[in-house]
CSV table of C-alpha atoms and ligand atoms in Angstrom, one decimal:
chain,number,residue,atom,x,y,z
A,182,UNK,CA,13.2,-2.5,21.3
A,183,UNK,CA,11.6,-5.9,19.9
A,184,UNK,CA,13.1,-8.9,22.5
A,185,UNK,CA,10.3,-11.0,21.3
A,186,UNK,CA,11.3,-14.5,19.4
A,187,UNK,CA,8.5,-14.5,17.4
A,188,UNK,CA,9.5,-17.4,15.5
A,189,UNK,CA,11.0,-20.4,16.7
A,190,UNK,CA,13.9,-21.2,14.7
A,191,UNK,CA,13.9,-24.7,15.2
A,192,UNK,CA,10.2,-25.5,14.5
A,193,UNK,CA,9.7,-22.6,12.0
A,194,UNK,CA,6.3,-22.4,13.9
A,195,UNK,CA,4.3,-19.5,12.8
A,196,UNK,CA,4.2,-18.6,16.9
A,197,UNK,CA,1.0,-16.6,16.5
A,198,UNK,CA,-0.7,-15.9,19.8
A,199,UNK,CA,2.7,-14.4,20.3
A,200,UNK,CA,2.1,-11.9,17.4
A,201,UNK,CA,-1.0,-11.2,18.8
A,202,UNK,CA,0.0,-9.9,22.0
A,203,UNK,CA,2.3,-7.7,20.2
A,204,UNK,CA,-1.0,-5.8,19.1
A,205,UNK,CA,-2.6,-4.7,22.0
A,206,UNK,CA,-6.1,-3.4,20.3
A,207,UNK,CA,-6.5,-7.1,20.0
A,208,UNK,CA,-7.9,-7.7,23.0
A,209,UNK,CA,-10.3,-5.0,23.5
A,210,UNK,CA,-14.2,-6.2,23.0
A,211,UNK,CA,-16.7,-4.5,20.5
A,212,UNK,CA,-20.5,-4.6,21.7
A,213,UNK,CA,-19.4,-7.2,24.3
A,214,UNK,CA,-17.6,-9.3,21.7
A,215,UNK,CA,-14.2,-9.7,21.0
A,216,UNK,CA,-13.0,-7.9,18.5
A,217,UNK,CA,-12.1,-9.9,14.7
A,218,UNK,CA,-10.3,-6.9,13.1
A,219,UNK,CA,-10.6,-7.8,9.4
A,220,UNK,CA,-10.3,-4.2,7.8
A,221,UNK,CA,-6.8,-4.3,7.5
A,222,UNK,CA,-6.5,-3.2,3.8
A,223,UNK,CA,-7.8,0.2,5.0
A,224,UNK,CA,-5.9,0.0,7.6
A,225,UNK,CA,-3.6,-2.5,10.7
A,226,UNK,CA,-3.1,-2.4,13.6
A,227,UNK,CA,0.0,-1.3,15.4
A,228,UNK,CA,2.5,-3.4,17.4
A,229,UNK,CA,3.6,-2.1,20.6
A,230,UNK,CA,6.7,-1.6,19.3
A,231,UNK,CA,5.7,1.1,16.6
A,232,UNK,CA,3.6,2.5,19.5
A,233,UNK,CA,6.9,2.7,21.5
A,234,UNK,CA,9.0,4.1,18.5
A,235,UNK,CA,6.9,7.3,18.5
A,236,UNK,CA,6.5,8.1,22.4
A,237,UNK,CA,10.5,7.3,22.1
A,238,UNK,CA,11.2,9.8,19.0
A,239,UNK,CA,9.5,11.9,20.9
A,240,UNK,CA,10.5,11.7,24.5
A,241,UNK,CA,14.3,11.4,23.5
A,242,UNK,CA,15.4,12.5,20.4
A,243,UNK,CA,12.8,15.1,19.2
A,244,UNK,CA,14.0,18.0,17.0
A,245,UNK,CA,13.3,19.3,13.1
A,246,UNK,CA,16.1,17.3,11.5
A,247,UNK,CA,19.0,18.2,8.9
A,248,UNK,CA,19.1,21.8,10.3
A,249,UNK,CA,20.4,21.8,13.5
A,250,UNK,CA,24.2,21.4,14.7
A,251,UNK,CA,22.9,20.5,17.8
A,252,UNK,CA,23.0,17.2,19.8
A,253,UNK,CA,19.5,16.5,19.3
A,254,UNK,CA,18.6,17.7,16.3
A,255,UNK,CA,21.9,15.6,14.9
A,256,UNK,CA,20.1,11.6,16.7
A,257,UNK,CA,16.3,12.7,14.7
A,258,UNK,CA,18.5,13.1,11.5
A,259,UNK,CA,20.5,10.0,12.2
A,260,UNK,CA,17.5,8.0,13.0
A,261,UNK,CA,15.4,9.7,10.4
A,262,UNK,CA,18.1,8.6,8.0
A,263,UNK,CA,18.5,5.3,8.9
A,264,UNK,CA,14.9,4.7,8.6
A,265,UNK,CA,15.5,5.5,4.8
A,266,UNK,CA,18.2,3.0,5.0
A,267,UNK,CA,15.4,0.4,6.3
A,268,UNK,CA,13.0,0.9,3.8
A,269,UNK,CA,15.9,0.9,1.1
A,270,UNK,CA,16.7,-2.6,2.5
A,271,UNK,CA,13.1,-3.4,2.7
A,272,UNK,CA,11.9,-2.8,-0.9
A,273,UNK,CA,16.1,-3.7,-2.6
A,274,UNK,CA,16.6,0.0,-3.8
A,275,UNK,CA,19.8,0.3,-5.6
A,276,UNK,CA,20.1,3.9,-3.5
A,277,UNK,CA,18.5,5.3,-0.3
A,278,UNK,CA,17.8,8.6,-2.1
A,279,UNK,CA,15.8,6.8,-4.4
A,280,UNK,CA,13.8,6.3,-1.5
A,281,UNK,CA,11.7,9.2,-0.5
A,282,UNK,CA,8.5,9.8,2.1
A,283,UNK,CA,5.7,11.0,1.5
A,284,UNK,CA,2.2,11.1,3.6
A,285,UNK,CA,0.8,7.8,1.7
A,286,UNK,CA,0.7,6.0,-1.6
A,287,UNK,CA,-2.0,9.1,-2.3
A,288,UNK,CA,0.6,11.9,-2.0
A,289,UNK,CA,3.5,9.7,-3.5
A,290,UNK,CA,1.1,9.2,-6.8
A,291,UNK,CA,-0.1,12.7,-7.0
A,292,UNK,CA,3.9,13.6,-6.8
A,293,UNK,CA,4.4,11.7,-9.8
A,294,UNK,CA,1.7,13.0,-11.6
A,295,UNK,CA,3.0,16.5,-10.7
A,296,UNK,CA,6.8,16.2,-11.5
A,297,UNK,CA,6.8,13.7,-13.9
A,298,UNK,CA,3.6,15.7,-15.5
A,299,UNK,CA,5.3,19.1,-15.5
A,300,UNK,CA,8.6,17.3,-16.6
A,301,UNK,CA,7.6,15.1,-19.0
A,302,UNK,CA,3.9,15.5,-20.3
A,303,UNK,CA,2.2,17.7,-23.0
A,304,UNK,CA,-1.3,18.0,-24.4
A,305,UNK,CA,-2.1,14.7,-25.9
A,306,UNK,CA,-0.1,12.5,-24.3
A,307,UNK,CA,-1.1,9.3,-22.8
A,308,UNK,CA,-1.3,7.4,-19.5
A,309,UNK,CA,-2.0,3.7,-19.2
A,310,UNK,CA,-4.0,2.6,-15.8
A,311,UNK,CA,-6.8,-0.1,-15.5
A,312,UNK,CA,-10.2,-0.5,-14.2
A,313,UNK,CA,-9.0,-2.4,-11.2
A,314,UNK,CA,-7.3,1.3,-9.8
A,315,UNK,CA,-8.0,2.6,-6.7
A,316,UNK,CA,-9.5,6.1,-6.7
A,317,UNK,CA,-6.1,7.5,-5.9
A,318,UNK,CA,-4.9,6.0,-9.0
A,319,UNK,CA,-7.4,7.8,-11.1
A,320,UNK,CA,-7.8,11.1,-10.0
A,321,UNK,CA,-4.4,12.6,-10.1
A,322,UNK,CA,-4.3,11.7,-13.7
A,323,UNK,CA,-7.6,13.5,-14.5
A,324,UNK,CA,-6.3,16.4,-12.5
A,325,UNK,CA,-3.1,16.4,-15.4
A,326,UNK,CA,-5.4,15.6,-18.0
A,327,UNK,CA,-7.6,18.8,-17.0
A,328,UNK,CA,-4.3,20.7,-16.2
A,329,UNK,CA,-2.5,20.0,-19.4
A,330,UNK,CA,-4.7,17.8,-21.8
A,331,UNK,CA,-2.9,14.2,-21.2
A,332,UNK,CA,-5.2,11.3,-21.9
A,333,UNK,CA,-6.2,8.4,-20.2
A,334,UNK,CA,-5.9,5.0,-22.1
A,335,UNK,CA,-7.3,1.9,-19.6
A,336,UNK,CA,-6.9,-1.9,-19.3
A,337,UNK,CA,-9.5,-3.9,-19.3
A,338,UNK,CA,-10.8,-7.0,-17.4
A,339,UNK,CA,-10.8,-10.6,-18.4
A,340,UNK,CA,-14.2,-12.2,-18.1
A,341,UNK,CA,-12.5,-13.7,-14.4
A,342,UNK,CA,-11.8,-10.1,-13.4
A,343,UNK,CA,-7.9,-10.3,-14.3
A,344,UNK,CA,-6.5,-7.2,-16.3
A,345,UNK,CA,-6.6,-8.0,-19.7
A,346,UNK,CA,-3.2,-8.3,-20.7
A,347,UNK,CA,-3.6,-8.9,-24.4
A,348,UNK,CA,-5.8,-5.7,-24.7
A,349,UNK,CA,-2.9,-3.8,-22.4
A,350,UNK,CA,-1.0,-4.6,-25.6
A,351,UNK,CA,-2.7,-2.4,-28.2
A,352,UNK,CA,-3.3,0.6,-25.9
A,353,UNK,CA,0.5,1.9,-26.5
A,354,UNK,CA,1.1,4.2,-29.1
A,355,UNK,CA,3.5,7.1,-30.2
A,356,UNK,CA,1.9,8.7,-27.3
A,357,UNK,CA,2.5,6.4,-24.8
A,358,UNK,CA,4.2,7.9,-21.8
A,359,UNK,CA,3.7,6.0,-19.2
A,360,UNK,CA,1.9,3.1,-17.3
A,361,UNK,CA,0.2,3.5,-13.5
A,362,UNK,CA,-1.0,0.1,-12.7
A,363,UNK,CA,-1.6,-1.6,-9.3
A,364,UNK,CA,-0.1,-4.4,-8.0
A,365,UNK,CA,-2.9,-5.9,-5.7
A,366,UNK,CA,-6.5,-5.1,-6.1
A,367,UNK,CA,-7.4,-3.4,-3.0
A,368,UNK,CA,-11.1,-4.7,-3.5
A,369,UNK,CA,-10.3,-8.4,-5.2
A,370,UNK,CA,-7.0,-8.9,-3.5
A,371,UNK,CA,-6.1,-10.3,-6.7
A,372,UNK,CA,-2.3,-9.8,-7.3
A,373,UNK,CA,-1.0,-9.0,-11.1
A,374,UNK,CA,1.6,-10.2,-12.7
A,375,UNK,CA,3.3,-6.3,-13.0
A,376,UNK,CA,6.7,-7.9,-13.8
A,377,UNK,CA,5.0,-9.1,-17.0
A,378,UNK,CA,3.2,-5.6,-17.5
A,379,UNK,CA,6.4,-3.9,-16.8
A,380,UNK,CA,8.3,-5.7,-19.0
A,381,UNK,CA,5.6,-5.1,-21.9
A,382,UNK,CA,6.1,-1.3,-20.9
A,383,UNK,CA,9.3,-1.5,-20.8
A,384,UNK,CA,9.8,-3.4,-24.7
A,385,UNK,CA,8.4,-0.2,-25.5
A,386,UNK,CA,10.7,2.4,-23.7
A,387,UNK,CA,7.7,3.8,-21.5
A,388,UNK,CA,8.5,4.0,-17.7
A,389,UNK,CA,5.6,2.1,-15.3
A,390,UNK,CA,4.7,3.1,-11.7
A,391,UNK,CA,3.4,0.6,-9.2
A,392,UNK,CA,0.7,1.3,-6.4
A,393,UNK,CA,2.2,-1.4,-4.2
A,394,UNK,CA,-0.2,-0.2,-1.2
A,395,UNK,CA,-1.8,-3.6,-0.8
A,396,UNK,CA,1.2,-5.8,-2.1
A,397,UNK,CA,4.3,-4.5,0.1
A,398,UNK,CA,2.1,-5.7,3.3
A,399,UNK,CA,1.7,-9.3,1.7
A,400,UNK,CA,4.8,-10.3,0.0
A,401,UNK,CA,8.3,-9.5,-0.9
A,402,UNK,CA,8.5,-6.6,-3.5
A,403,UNK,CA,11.5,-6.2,-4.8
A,404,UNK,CA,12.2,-2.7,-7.1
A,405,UNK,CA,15.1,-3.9,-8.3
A,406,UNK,CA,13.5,-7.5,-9.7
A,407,UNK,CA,10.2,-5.7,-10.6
A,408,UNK,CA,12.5,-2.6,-12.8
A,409,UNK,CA,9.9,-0.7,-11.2
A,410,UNK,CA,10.3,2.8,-12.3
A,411,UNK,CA,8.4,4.2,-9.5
A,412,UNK,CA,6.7,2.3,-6.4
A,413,UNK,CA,4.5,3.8,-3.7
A,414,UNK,CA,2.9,2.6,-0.8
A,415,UNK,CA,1.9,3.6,2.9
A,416,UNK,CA,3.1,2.6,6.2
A,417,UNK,CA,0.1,2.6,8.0
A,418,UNK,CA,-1.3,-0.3,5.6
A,419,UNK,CA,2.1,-2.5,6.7
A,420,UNK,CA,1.9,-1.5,10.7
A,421,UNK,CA,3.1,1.8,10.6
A,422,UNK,CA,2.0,4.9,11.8
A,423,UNK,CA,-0.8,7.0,9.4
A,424,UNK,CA,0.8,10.1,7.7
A,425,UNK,CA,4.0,8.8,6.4
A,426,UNK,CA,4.4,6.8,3.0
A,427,UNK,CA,7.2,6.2,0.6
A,428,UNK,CA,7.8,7.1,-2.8
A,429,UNK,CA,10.5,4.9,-4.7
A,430,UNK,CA,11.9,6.2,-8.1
A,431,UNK,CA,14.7,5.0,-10.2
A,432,UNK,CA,17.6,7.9,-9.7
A,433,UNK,CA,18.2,9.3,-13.0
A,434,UNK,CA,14.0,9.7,-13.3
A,435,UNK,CA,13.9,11.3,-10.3
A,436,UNK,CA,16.8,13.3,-10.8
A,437,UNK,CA,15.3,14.5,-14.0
A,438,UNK,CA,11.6,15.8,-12.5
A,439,UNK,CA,10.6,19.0,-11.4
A,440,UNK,CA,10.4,19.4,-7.7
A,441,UNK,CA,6.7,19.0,-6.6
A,442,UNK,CA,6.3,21.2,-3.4
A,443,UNK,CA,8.2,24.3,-2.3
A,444,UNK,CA,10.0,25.3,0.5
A,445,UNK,CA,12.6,24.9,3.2
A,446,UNK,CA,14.9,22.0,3.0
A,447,UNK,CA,14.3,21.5,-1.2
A,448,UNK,CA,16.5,24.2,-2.1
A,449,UNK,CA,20.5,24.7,-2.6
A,450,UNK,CA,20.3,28.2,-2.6
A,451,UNK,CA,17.3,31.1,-2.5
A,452,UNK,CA,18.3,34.3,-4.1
A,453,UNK,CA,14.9,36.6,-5.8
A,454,UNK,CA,16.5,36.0,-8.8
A,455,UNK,CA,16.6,32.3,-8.9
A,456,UNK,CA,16.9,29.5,-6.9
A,457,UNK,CA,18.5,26.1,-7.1
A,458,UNK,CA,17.3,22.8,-5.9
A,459,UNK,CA,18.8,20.2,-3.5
A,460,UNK,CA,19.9,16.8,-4.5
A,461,UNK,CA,18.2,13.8,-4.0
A,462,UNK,CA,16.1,12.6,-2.1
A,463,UNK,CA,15.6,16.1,-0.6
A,464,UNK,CA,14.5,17.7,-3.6
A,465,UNK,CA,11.3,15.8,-2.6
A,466,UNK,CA,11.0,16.6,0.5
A,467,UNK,CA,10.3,20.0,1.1
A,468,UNK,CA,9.3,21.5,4.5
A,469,UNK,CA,9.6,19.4,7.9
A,470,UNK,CA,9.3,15.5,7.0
A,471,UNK,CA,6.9,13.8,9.4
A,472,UNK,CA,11.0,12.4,10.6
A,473,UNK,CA,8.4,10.5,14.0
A,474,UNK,CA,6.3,8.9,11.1
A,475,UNK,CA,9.5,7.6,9.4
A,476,UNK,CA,11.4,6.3,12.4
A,477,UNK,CA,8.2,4.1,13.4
A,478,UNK,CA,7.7,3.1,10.0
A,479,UNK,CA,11.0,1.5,9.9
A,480,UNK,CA,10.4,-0.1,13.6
A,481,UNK,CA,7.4,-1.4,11.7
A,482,UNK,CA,9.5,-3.0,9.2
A,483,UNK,CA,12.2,-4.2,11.0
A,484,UNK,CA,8.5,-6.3,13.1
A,485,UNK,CA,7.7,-7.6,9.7
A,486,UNK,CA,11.0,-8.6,8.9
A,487,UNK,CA,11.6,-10.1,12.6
A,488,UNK,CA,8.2,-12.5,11.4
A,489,UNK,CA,9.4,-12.7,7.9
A,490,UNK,CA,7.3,-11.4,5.1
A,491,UNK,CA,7.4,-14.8,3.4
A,492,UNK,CA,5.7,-16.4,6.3
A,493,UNK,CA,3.3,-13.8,7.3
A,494,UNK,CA,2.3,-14.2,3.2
A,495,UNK,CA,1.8,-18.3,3.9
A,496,UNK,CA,-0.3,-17.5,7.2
A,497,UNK,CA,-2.2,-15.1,5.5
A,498,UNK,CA,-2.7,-17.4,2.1
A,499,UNK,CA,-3.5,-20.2,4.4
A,500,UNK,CA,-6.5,-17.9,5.7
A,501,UNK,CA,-7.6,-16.6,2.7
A,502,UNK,CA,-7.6,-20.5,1.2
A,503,UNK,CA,-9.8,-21.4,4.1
A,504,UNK,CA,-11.9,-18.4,4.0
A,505,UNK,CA,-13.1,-19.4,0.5
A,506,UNK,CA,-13.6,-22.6,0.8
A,507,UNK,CA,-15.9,-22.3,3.8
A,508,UNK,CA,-17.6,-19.2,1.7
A,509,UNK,CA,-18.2,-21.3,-1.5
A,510,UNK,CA,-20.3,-23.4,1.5
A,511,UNK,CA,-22.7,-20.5,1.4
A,512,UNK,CA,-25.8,-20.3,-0.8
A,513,UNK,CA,-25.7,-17.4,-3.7
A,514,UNK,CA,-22.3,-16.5,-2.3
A,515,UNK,CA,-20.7,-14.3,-5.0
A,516,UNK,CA,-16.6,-13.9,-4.6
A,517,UNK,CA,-15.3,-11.0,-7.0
A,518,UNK,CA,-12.1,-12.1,-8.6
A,519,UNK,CA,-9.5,-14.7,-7.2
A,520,UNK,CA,-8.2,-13.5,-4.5
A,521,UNK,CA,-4.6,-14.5,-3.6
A,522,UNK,CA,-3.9,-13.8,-0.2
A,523,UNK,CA,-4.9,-10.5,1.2
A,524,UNK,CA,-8.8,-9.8,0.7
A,525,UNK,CA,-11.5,-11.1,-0.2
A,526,UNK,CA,-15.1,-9.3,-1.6
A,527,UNK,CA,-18.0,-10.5,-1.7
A,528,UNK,CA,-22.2,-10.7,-2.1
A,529,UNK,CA,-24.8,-12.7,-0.6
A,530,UNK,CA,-27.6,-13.2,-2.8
A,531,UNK,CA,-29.3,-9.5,-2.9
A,532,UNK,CA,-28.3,-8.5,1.2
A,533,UNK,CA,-27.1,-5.3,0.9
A,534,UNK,CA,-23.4,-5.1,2.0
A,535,UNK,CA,-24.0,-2.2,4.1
A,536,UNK,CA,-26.5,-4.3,5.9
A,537,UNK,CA,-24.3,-7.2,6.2
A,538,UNK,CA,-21.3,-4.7,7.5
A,539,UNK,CA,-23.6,-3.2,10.1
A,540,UNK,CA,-25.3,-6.8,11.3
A,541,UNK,CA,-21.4,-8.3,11.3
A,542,UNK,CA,-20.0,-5.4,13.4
A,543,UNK,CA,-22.7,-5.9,16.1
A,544,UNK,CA,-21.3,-9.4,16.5
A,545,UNK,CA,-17.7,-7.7,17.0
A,546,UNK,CA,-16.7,-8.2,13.4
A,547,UNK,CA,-14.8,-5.3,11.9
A,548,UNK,CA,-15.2,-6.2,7.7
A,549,UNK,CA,-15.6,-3.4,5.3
A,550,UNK,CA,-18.4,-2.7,2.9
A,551,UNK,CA,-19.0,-0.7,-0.3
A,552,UNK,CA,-17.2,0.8,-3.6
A,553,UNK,CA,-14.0,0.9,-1.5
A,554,UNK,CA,-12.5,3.7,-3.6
A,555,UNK,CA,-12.7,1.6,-6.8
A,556,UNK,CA,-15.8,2.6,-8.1
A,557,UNK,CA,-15.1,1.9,-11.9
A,558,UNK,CA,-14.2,-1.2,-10.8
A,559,UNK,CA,-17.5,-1.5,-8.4
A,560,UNK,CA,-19.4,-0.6,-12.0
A,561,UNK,CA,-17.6,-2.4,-14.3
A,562,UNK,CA,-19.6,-5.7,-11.5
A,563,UNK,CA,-22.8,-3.4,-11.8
A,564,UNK,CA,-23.5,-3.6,-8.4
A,565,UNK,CA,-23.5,-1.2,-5.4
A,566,UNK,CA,-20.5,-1.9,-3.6
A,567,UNK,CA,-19.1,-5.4,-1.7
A,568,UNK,CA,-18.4,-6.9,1.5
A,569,UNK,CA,-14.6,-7.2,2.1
A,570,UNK,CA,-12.5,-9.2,4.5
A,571,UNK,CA,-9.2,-8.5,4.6
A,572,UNK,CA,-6.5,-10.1,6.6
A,573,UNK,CA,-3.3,-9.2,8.2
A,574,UNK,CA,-0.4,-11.2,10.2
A,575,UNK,CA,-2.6,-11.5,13.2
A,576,UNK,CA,-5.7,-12.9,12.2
A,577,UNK,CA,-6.9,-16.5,12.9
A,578,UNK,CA,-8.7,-19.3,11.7
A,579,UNK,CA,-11.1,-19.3,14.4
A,580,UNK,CA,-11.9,-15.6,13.0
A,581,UNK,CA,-12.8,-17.1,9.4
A,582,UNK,CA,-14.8,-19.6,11.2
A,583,UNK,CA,-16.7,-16.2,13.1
A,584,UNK,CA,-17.2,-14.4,10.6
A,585,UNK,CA,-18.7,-17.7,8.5
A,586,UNK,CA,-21.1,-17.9,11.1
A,587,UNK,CA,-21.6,-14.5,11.1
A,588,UNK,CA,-22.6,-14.4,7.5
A,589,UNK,CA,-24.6,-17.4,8.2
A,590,UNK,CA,-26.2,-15.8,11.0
A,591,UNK,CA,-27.3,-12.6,8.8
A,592,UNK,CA,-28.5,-14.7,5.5
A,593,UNK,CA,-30.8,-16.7,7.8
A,594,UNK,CA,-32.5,-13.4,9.4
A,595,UNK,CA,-32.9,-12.2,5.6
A,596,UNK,CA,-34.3,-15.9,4.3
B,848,LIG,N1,-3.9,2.4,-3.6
B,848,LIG,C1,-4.5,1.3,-3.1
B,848,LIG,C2,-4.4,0.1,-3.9
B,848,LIG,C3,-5.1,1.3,-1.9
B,848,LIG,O1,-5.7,0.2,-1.4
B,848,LIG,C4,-5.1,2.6,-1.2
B,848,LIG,C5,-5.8,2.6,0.1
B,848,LIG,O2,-6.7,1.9,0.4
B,848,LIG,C6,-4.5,3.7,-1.7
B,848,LIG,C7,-3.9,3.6,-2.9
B,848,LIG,C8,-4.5,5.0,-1.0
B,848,LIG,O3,-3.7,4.9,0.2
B,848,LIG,P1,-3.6,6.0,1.2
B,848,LIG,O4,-5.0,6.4,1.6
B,848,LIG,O5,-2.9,5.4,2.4
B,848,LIG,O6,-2.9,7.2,0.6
């Protein structure tokens, strides 16, 4: 369990070398250099406690759940349950079997494109994303559009890299079925205004899904405030484990869609004649649910929510404002949108950004570097790729002022 006061009441003191010893990876070296871990859009770290949750789940209460009568089987289900009941809480569902899991934000979007597609979708019909999509965003819908002949209709960028909202306007028409839209750029770590883009949607009867994989680790997301019809993410981007995500749909739109998989633990009854389908949130979950994955995703979130989202998001807005203004100190720096708080991209003159990730990672810098599965978005720059920083709860001002001096470092060996 987490004993740690992480923040002082009192002060309201952000008490971060306290976080930090919560994530032990943090102090291993790199090349002989500490590491600066600033890849965390791809992926965080854990907290020990996460790490704990799963030797735990394992040690004590393994065993499949919702099957067994036994004592065992009956604590995984409990705890498997409750962790619903923690993400419910987390993201302000109305319902916990609103709330299902899934491997990741990928799996969760290629369900919807699945079910909804099957359910919903003919030849002809339209789906609204934008440029700014991640890869995983995309391809699901081409798959449908191959499959059964939807089309894709996509918002464009302002000239400042912001989606274009007066364009998103006229791209709805009589086919119009829904809208897939991010919520934070996973490249610009630029955060849109969905609630706006919903509402729009919304005005017009179409249903909108939002890829919250790089907002729910940032700031408060709220379903219920957004009228989200669907929102997906993955733990292992907020300091959970890697195989487990969550899928969130509005009931009667989930109760409504085809199930997407087949299998044990889906179904009412089997007969080779016909079978029925369980009720929510099972209907979703067919086959043994990683129940470990979910159990240390909501350890994960009970951390965040020990810190507080809200100040985690001011720590890591304070980093990103100081970030760019020591960046903007740079010569022929190039910054790709306006970043708000979670990553930023970025060019030096004509360094290659692979260069610049592999002469920063010999100085113990962990920064990631090109198309960042966003490569419409990568074109739409007409350049090969970026350089991204990206920040987390743990990461320090003393590591902006590294990496800074890192990327000072590199231009002057390319001047
Ligand atoms: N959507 C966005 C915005 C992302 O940043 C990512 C991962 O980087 C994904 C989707 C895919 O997430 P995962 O690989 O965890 O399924």
């Amino acid at each position: 369990m987490l004993t740690l006061q992480i923040n002082d009441t009192e002060t309201k003191m952000y008490n971060l070398q306290e976080i930090r010893k919560e994530f032990p990876i943090l102090q291993r070296e790199v090349y002989g250099k500490p590491l600066i871990y600033l890849d965390n859009a791809a992926t965080t770290q854990k907290p020990l406690c996460v790490i704990e949750a799963i030797t735990e789940a394992y040690t004590n209460v393994n065993a499949n759940v919702h099957r067994g009568v036994h004592f065992l089987s009956q604590k995984a289900t409990e705890q498997y349950e409750e962790a619903r009941e923690t993400i419910r809480h987390f993201i302000n569902a109305r319902h916990s079997n609103e709330v299902i899991f899934t491997r990741g934000t990928t799996e969760s979007i290629n369900l919807v494109a699945a079910s909804f597609g099957d359910t919903f979708l003919q030849k002809n019909d339209e789906v609204i994303i934008s440029t700014m999509e991640h890869h995983s965003n995309i391809v699901p819908w081409q798959l449908l559009a191959e499959r059964i002949g939807i089309k894709l209709r996509v918002i464009p960028l302002t000239a400042d890299a912001a989606l274009d909202k007066e364009s998103y306007t006229t791209l709805f028409n009589e086919h119009t079925r829904l809208v897939s839209i991010t919520h934070t750029s996973n490249v610009m770590g630029v955060t849109n205004p969905v609630k706006e883009f919903i509402d729009i949607a919304h005005a017009r009867n179409i249903p909108v899904l939002i890829d919250a994989a790089q907002s729910i680790p940032h700031k408060k997301v709220d379903v219920q405030q957004l009228d989200a019809d669907f929102l997906v993410f993955s733990g292992h981007k907020i300091y959970g484990p890697t195989g487990i995500g969550v899928l969130y749909g509005k009931q009667q739109m989930l109760e409504k869609m085809k199930p997407y998989q087949g299998g044990g633990e889906m179904i009412q009854t089997v007969r080779f004649e016909k079978t029925t389908f369980n009720e929510l949130p099972y209907k979703f979950e067919a086959g043994t649910p990683d129940y470990v994955g979910a159990i240390a995703l909501a350890r994960a979130i009970d951390f965040v929510n020990t810190i507080g989202i809200e100040e985690i998001a001011k720590h890591e807005q304070q980093l990103t404002r100081y970030a760019l203004e020591q960046m903007n100190r740079i010569p022929n720096m190039r910054i790709f949108g306006k970043p708000d708080g979670s990553a930023i991209s970025f060019l030096v003159g004509d360094i290659h950004p692979a260069d610049l990730g592999t002469l920063l990672d010999r100085l113990g810098i962990a920064i990631r570097t090109g198309h960042h599965c966003a490569q419409p978005l990568i074109d739409h720059f007409g350049i090969p790729g970026t350089v991204r920083a990206s920040f987390a709860m743990y990461n320090t001002i003393e590591e902006v002022d590294t990496l800074i001096a890192g990327i000072t470092r590199v231009v002057k060996m390319f001047a």
